[in-house]
Amino acid sequence: MNALLGQSVLSCEQFDLHTLNKLFTLADILQPVAYGKAYTKVLDGAVMGSLFFEASTRTRLSFDAAFMRLGGKVSSTTGVSFSSIVKGESIEDTARVISGYFDVLVVRHPEEQAIYKMAQSTDIPVINGGNGAGEHPTQALLDAYTIHNEFKLNGKTMDGCKIAMIGDLRYGRTVHSLVKLMSLYKNITFTFASPDFLKMPEYITEFARERGHTIIETDELKHGIHNNDVIYATRIQKERFTEGEETRKPELSFRINQSMIDQYAMKDAIIMHPLPRDSRENANDLSNDLDQDPRLAIFRQSDAGVPARMALFAMVLGVDNGIENTIKPAGWFVP
């Protein structure tokens, strides 16, 4: 049974473990297509509307590539100025009109509730590409897929793993979604390491705690790195700071570099980041001196975005069954 058929995907709370495993299996099947080694036309004739009311590069292009790799076409817009919202049109009217042009919508919006209003106003599936400081469900999907794949190589299992989330946990929507998705597994230990005013929201910690998982909260970076299977770093999202917060400077105490990883991290730890990372000196982010460390999985993680989103589109639009029989070898040069 395909629980996602015809459904909008707005929150990671919609997923169950069976659906997640099916998505991972489908993403494995679609990897050759995602990487240009094969092709399929299962979405030939379908059109996706890409509405990004906030600027985006990686997420928007990943969605576009995923849909086109399945044989579909994409119509993209970025920024509020493209929309009649600047003329006073409601988000509901915008959604109702635009949904008449497409088979599926991918939407990013700075207001948390806007994605829900859009989904309620349409008859076609709406996929959340990020709603303010709320969630980013497809990022969590590719993150969990990456952890799943890395663990297979290391002989580990998702159940019982230890995952640290570091940095801006208050406004970082990627970690909100990932906690919800990882909570589908058993006996997870979550370590939340952040400056005090950027702590994980209480409703997220309670979500995991109510499902039997262990929560550790700390304002010391080394405790987030030590003895964790996954180290998931996030950047400080100053663009979401409220008045007064912009003067706080947590950057220097939360920079992760090679020396710190060598001192505190496990030999087979996975170092992740949703990107983009701030590579400037003294920024609150992963240092460039980690780039040659095999534990750094950020680009393997990014690459996972296309097959993961392809799998999601296939299930939402109902072309997942037998899709492997539609895949043919590519006839073009593949590096």
Short mmCIF file of C-alpha atoms in Angstrom, two decimals:
data_model
loop_
_atom_site.label_atom_id
_atom_site.label_comp_id
_atom_site.label_asym_id
_atom_site.label_seq_id
_atom_site.Cartn_x
_atom_site.Cartn_y
_atom_site.Cartn_z
CA MET A 1 0.00 0.00 0.00
CA ASN A 2 1.30 3.48 -0.93
CA ALA A 3 0.38 5.81 1.94
CA LEU A 4 1.70 8.86 0.06
CA LEU A 5 -0.35 8.46 -3.13
CA GLY A 6 -1.94 11.81 -3.95
CA GLN A 7 -0.95 13.25 -0.58
CA SER A 8 0.65 16.57 0.29
CA VAL A 9 3.92 16.19 2.23
CA LEU A 10 4.02 18.97 4.82
CA SER A 11 5.58 17.43 7.95
CA CYS A 12 7.71 14.48 8.96
CA GLU A 13 4.93 13.49 11.33
CA GLN A 14 3.18 12.03 8.26
CA PHE A 15 5.78 9.28 7.81
CA ASP A 16 5.80 5.85 9.37
CA LEU A 17 8.69 3.38 9.33
CA HIS A 18 7.15 1.24 6.58
CA THR A 19 6.82 4.25 4.26
CA LEU A 20 10.32 5.43 5.11
CA ASN A 21 11.84 2.03 4.29
CA LYS A 22 9.91 1.93 1.01
CA LEU A 23 11.25 5.38 0.10
CA PHE A 24 14.82 4.26 0.84
CA THR A 25 14.44 1.13 -1.29
CA LEU A 26 13.01 3.18 -4.14
CA ALA A 27 15.81 5.76 -3.82
CA ASP A 28 18.35 2.93 -4.14
CA ILE A 29 16.66 1.76 -7.34
CA LEU A 30 16.64 5.30 -8.74
CA GLN A 31 20.25 6.17 -7.93
CA PRO A 32 21.55 5.37 -11.45
CA VAL A 33 18.90 7.70 -12.88
CA ALA A 34 19.67 10.42 -10.33
CA TYR A 35 23.36 10.30 -11.23
CA GLY A 36 22.78 10.35 -14.99
CA LYS A 37 23.79 6.77 -15.67
CA ALA A 38 20.28 5.76 -16.73
CA TYR A 39 16.92 7.37 -17.52
CA THR A 40 13.19 6.85 -17.15
CA LYS A 41 10.13 8.62 -18.54
CA VAL A 42 7.56 7.64 -15.93
CA LEU A 43 6.53 11.28 -15.45
CA ASP A 44 6.53 12.18 -19.13
CA GLY A 45 3.85 14.86 -19.57
CA ALA A 46 3.67 15.80 -15.88
CA VAL A 47 4.48 19.36 -14.81
CA MET A 48 5.73 20.53 -11.42
CA GLY A 49 5.22 24.07 -10.14
CA SER A 50 8.15 25.31 -8.05
CA LEU A 51 7.15 28.27 -5.85
CA PHE A 52 9.97 29.54 -3.68
CA PHE A 53 8.93 32.65 -1.76
CA GLU A 54 12.41 32.53 -0.16
CA ALA A 55 15.65 32.36 -2.11
CA SER A 56 17.11 28.88 -2.57
CA THR A 57 19.74 27.21 -4.70
CA ARG A 58 20.39 23.63 -3.56
CA THR A 59 16.88 22.68 -2.50
CA ARG A 60 15.16 24.24 -5.50
CA LEU A 61 17.57 22.75 -8.05
CA SER A 62 17.48 19.36 -6.34
CA PHE A 63 13.70 19.25 -6.60
CA ASP A 64 13.87 20.39 -10.22
CA ALA A 65 16.48 17.78 -11.13
CA ALA A 66 14.55 15.01 -9.36
CA PHE A 67 11.35 15.77 -11.26
CA MET A 68 13.07 16.15 -14.64
CA ARG A 69 15.11 12.96 -14.11
CA LEU A 70 11.75 11.17 -13.92
CA GLY A 71 10.77 12.63 -17.28
CA GLY A 72 8.63 15.55 -16.07
CA LYS A 73 8.85 19.28 -16.73
CA VAL A 74 9.29 22.13 -14.25
CA SER A 75 8.10 25.73 -14.07
CA SER A 76 10.04 27.70 -11.43
CA THR A 77 9.60 31.04 -9.69
CA THR A 78 11.64 32.55 -6.85
CA GLY A 79 10.83 35.48 -4.55
CA VAL A 80 7.64 37.21 -3.43
CA SER A 81 7.80 39.83 -6.20
CA PHE A 82 6.75 37.30 -8.85
CA SER A 83 3.41 36.79 -7.13
CA SER A 84 0.18 38.77 -7.08
CA ILE A 85 0.53 38.63 -3.29
CA VAL A 86 2.27 42.00 -3.68
CA LYS A 87 -1.05 43.24 -5.14
CA GLY A 88 -2.96 42.02 -2.10
CA GLU A 89 -3.94 38.53 -3.24
CA SER A 90 -4.30 35.99 -0.43
CA ILE A 91 -2.06 32.93 -0.23
CA GLU A 92 -5.18 30.78 -0.61
CA ASP A 93 -6.19 32.47 -3.89
CA THR A 94 -2.65 32.18 -5.20
CA ALA A 95 -2.58 28.46 -4.40
CA ARG A 96 -6.00 27.80 -5.91
CA VAL A 97 -5.15 29.53 -9.19
CA ILE A 98 -1.64 28.17 -9.63
CA SER A 99 -2.62 24.61 -8.76
CA GLY A 100 -4.79 24.57 -11.87
CA TYR A 101 -1.64 24.69 -13.98
CA PHE A 102 0.35 21.82 -12.45
CA ASP A 103 0.28 18.21 -11.25
CA VAL A 104 2.26 18.89 -8.05
CA LEU A 105 3.54 21.97 -6.24
CA VAL A 106 6.79 22.39 -4.33
CA VAL A 107 6.61 25.41 -2.04
CA ARG A 108 9.01 27.25 0.26
CA HIS A 109 7.62 30.09 2.34
CA PRO A 110 9.02 32.15 5.25
CA GLU A 111 5.75 31.91 7.22
CA GLU A 112 5.25 28.58 8.98
CA GLN A 113 1.49 28.32 8.39
CA ALA A 114 1.48 29.40 4.72
CA ILE A 115 2.28 25.89 3.44
CA TYR A 116 -0.74 24.48 5.27
CA LYS A 117 -3.02 27.19 3.89
CA MET A 118 -1.80 26.43 0.38
CA ALA A 119 -2.34 22.69 0.75
CA GLN A 120 -5.87 23.24 2.06
CA SER A 121 -6.67 25.42 -0.94
CA THR A 122 -5.65 22.95 -3.66
CA ASP A 123 -6.63 19.53 -4.97
CA ILE A 124 -3.09 18.58 -6.02
CA PRO A 125 -0.21 17.43 -3.81
CA VAL A 126 1.87 20.17 -2.18
CA ILE A 127 5.39 19.37 -0.97
CA ASN A 128 6.98 21.47 1.74
CA GLY A 129 10.35 22.83 0.63
CA GLY A 130 10.82 24.63 3.96
CA ASN A 131 8.33 26.68 5.99
CA GLY A 132 10.08 29.37 7.99
CA ALA A 133 11.59 27.99 11.18
CA GLY A 134 9.10 25.10 11.11
CA GLU A 135 10.12 22.05 9.09
CA HIS A 136 12.01 20.85 6.05
CA PRO A 137 10.68 17.30 5.58
CA THR A 138 12.51 16.40 2.36
CA GLN A 139 15.83 17.53 3.85
CA ALA A 140 15.16 15.19 6.76
CA LEU A 141 14.30 12.46 4.28
CA LEU A 142 17.65 12.75 2.49
CA ASP A 143 19.44 13.13 5.85
CA ALA A 144 17.94 9.92 7.20
CA TYR A 145 18.68 8.19 3.89
CA THR A 146 22.31 9.30 4.18
CA ILE A 147 22.59 8.03 7.77
CA HIS A 148 21.00 4.74 6.69
CA ASN A 149 23.53 4.32 3.86
CA GLU A 150 26.55 5.34 5.96
CA PHE A 151 25.53 2.98 8.74
CA LYS A 152 25.27 0.09 6.27
CA LEU A 153 28.91 0.67 5.33
CA ASN A 154 29.96 0.84 8.98
CA GLY A 155 27.94 -2.17 10.12
CA LYS A 156 25.66 -0.07 12.32
CA THR A 157 21.88 0.09 12.64
CA MET A 158 19.54 3.04 13.00
CA ASP A 159 18.03 1.61 16.19
CA GLY A 160 20.08 2.57 19.22
CA CYS A 161 22.21 5.19 17.49
CA LYS A 162 23.50 8.39 19.06
CA ILE A 163 22.98 11.59 17.09
CA ALA A 164 24.17 15.07 18.07
CA MET A 165 22.61 18.20 16.63
CA ILE A 166 24.77 21.28 17.01
CA GLY A 167 24.37 25.02 16.48
CA ASP A 168 21.14 26.90 15.82
CA LEU A 169 18.52 24.43 16.97
CA ARG A 170 15.84 27.04 17.62
CA TYR A 171 15.50 28.32 14.06
CA GLY A 172 17.06 25.36 12.21
CA ARG A 173 14.06 23.71 10.59
CA THR A 174 16.18 20.83 9.25
CA VAL A 175 16.87 19.51 12.75
CA HIS A 176 13.21 19.86 13.75
CA SER A 177 12.25 17.53 10.92
CA LEU A 178 15.15 15.14 11.44
CA VAL A 179 14.27 14.61 15.11
CA LYS A 180 10.74 13.66 14.08
CA LEU A 181 11.96 11.26 11.41
CA MET A 182 14.68 9.62 13.52
CA SER A 183 12.13 9.19 16.31
CA LEU A 184 10.54 6.45 14.19
CA TYR A 185 13.44 4.21 15.22
CA LYS A 186 14.11 2.68 18.65
CA ASN A 187 16.25 3.88 21.55
CA ILE A 188 17.82 6.92 19.93
CA THR A 189 20.01 9.19 22.05
CA PHE A 190 19.69 12.81 20.93
CA THR A 191 22.30 15.31 22.12
CA PHE A 192 21.29 18.92 21.50
CA ALA A 193 24.30 21.26 21.74
CA SER A 194 23.63 24.94 21.28
CA PRO A 195 23.95 28.39 22.81
CA ASP A 196 21.25 28.75 25.45
CA PHE A 197 19.11 31.20 23.45
CA LEU A 198 19.20 28.89 20.41
CA LYS A 199 18.07 25.72 22.21
CA MET A 200 15.88 23.11 20.55
CA PRO A 201 12.20 24.11 20.96
CA GLU A 202 10.52 22.29 23.82
CA TYR A 203 7.83 20.78 21.59
CA ILE A 204 10.54 19.01 19.59
CA THR A 205 12.32 17.62 22.65
CA GLU A 206 8.98 16.45 24.04
CA PHE A 207 8.12 14.82 20.70
CA ALA A 208 11.22 12.61 20.98
CA ARG A 209 10.95 12.07 24.73
CA GLU A 210 7.34 10.89 24.48
CA ARG A 211 8.50 8.22 22.04
CA GLY A 212 10.97 6.80 24.52
CA HIS A 213 14.19 8.41 23.33
CA THR A 214 16.95 9.88 25.48
CA ILE A 215 17.51 13.65 25.38
CA ILE A 216 20.75 15.34 26.44
CA GLU A 217 20.98 19.14 26.28
CA THR A 218 24.24 21.06 26.61
CA ASP A 219 25.76 24.42 25.78
CA GLU A 220 29.25 22.93 25.33
CA LEU A 221 30.31 21.98 21.84
CA LYS A 222 32.66 19.16 22.91
CA HIS A 223 29.74 17.29 24.51
CA GLY A 224 27.97 17.36 21.16
CA ILE A 225 30.95 15.82 19.39
CA HIS A 226 32.02 13.23 21.94
CA ASN A 227 30.84 9.63 21.54
CA ASN A 228 28.13 10.26 18.92
CA ASP A 229 27.55 8.20 15.79
CA VAL A 230 26.25 11.26 13.90
CA ILE A 231 27.40 14.87 14.30
CA TYR A 232 24.87 17.10 12.57
CA ALA A 233 26.00 20.73 12.43
CA THR A 234 23.82 23.70 11.53
CA ARG A 235 24.65 27.32 10.81
CA ILE A 236 23.48 30.24 12.92
CA GLN A 237 20.42 31.65 11.12
CA LYS A 238 20.76 35.32 11.95
CA GLU A 239 18.13 36.22 9.37
CA ARG A 240 15.52 34.72 11.72
CA PHE A 241 16.77 36.41 14.90
CA THR A 242 14.31 38.58 16.80
CA GLU A 243 15.13 42.11 17.99
CA GLY A 244 18.00 41.97 20.46
CA GLU A 245 19.22 38.53 19.40
CA GLU A 246 21.24 39.92 16.52
CA THR A 247 23.76 41.33 19.03
CA ARG A 248 24.49 37.89 20.50
CA LYS A 249 27.68 36.27 19.22
CA PRO A 250 27.75 32.49 19.66
CA GLU A 251 29.98 31.86 16.62
CA LEU A 252 33.39 31.38 18.15
CA SER A 253 32.32 28.76 20.69
CA PHE A 254 30.52 26.61 18.12
CA ARG A 255 33.04 26.29 15.28
CA ILE A 256 33.84 22.64 14.45
CA ASN A 257 37.34 22.07 13.10
CA GLN A 258 39.70 19.16 12.48
CA SER A 259 41.47 19.48 15.83
CA MET A 260 38.21 19.26 17.73
CA ILE A 261 36.99 16.30 15.67
CA ASP A 262 40.27 14.44 16.19
CA GLN A 263 40.11 15.09 19.93
CA TYR A 264 36.48 14.22 20.63
CA ALA A 265 34.81 12.39 17.72
CA MET A 266 34.51 8.65 17.20
CA LYS A 267 36.68 7.11 14.48
CA ASP A 268 33.59 6.11 12.47
CA ALA A 269 31.44 9.17 13.24
CA ILE A 270 29.44 10.73 10.41
CA ILE A 271 29.76 14.51 10.10
CA MET A 272 26.74 16.09 8.41
CA HIS A 273 25.39 19.53 7.54
CA PRO A 274 22.32 20.58 5.51
CA LEU A 275 24.35 23.23 3.62
CA PRO A 276 25.20 25.91 2.82
CA ARG A 277 27.99 26.16 5.36
CA ASP A 278 29.70 29.41 6.23
CA SER A 279 33.36 28.92 5.30
CA ARG A 280 34.53 32.29 6.56
CA GLU A 281 37.13 32.44 9.31
CA ASN A 282 35.62 32.09 12.79
CA ALA A 283 32.12 31.41 11.46
CA ASN A 284 29.82 29.12 13.44
CA ASP A 285 30.13 26.21 11.09
CA LEU A 286 32.23 23.32 9.84
CA SER A 287 35.77 24.42 9.08
CA ASN A 288 37.26 23.82 5.63
CA ASP A 289 40.13 21.92 7.26
CA LEU A 290 37.71 18.98 7.57
CA ASP A 291 37.35 18.61 3.80
CA GLN A 292 39.79 15.69 3.51
CA ASP A 293 38.39 13.82 6.52
CA PRO A 294 36.46 10.73 5.29
CA ARG A 295 34.02 11.21 8.16
CA LEU A 296 32.77 14.40 6.49
CA ALA A 297 29.64 13.24 4.62
CA ILE A 298 28.21 16.61 3.58
CA PHE A 299 28.63 16.07 -0.16
CA ARG A 300 27.44 12.46 -0.06
CA GLN A 301 24.50 13.86 1.91
CA SER A 302 23.84 16.53 -0.72
CA ASP A 303 24.05 13.97 -3.54
CA ALA A 304 21.38 11.89 -1.79
CA GLY A 305 18.85 14.69 -2.28
CA VAL A 306 17.99 13.87 -5.89
CA PRO A 307 17.26 10.11 -5.52
CA ALA A 308 15.41 10.73 -2.24
CA ARG A 309 13.19 13.39 -3.82
CA MET A 310 12.73 11.24 -6.93
CA ALA A 311 11.43 8.45 -4.72
CA LEU A 312 9.06 10.87 -3.01
CA PHE A 313 7.67 12.19 -6.31
CA ALA A 314 7.24 8.63 -7.60
CA MET A 315 5.20 7.62 -4.56
CA VAL A 316 3.13 10.81 -4.36
CA LEU A 317 2.24 10.60 -8.07
CA GLY A 318 1.75 6.83 -8.04
CA VAL A 319 4.42 5.69 -10.50
CA ASP A 320 6.49 3.75 -7.98
CA ASN A 321 5.27 0.22 -8.72
CA GLY A 322 7.43 -1.46 -11.33
CA ILE A 323 9.49 1.66 -11.89
CA GLU A 324 12.69 -0.40 -12.13
CA ASN A 325 11.34 -1.94 -15.36
CA THR A 326 11.18 1.51 -16.98
CA ILE A 327 14.85 2.35 -16.40
CA LYS A 328 17.18 2.22 -19.40
CA PRO A 329 20.94 2.84 -19.69
CA ALA A 330 21.99 6.37 -20.58
CA GLY A 331 23.32 6.98 -24.08
CA TRP A 332 25.32 10.08 -23.20
CA PHE A 333 28.72 10.60 -21.59
CA VAL A 334 28.75 10.05 -17.84
CA PRO A 335 31.93 11.09 -15.99
#
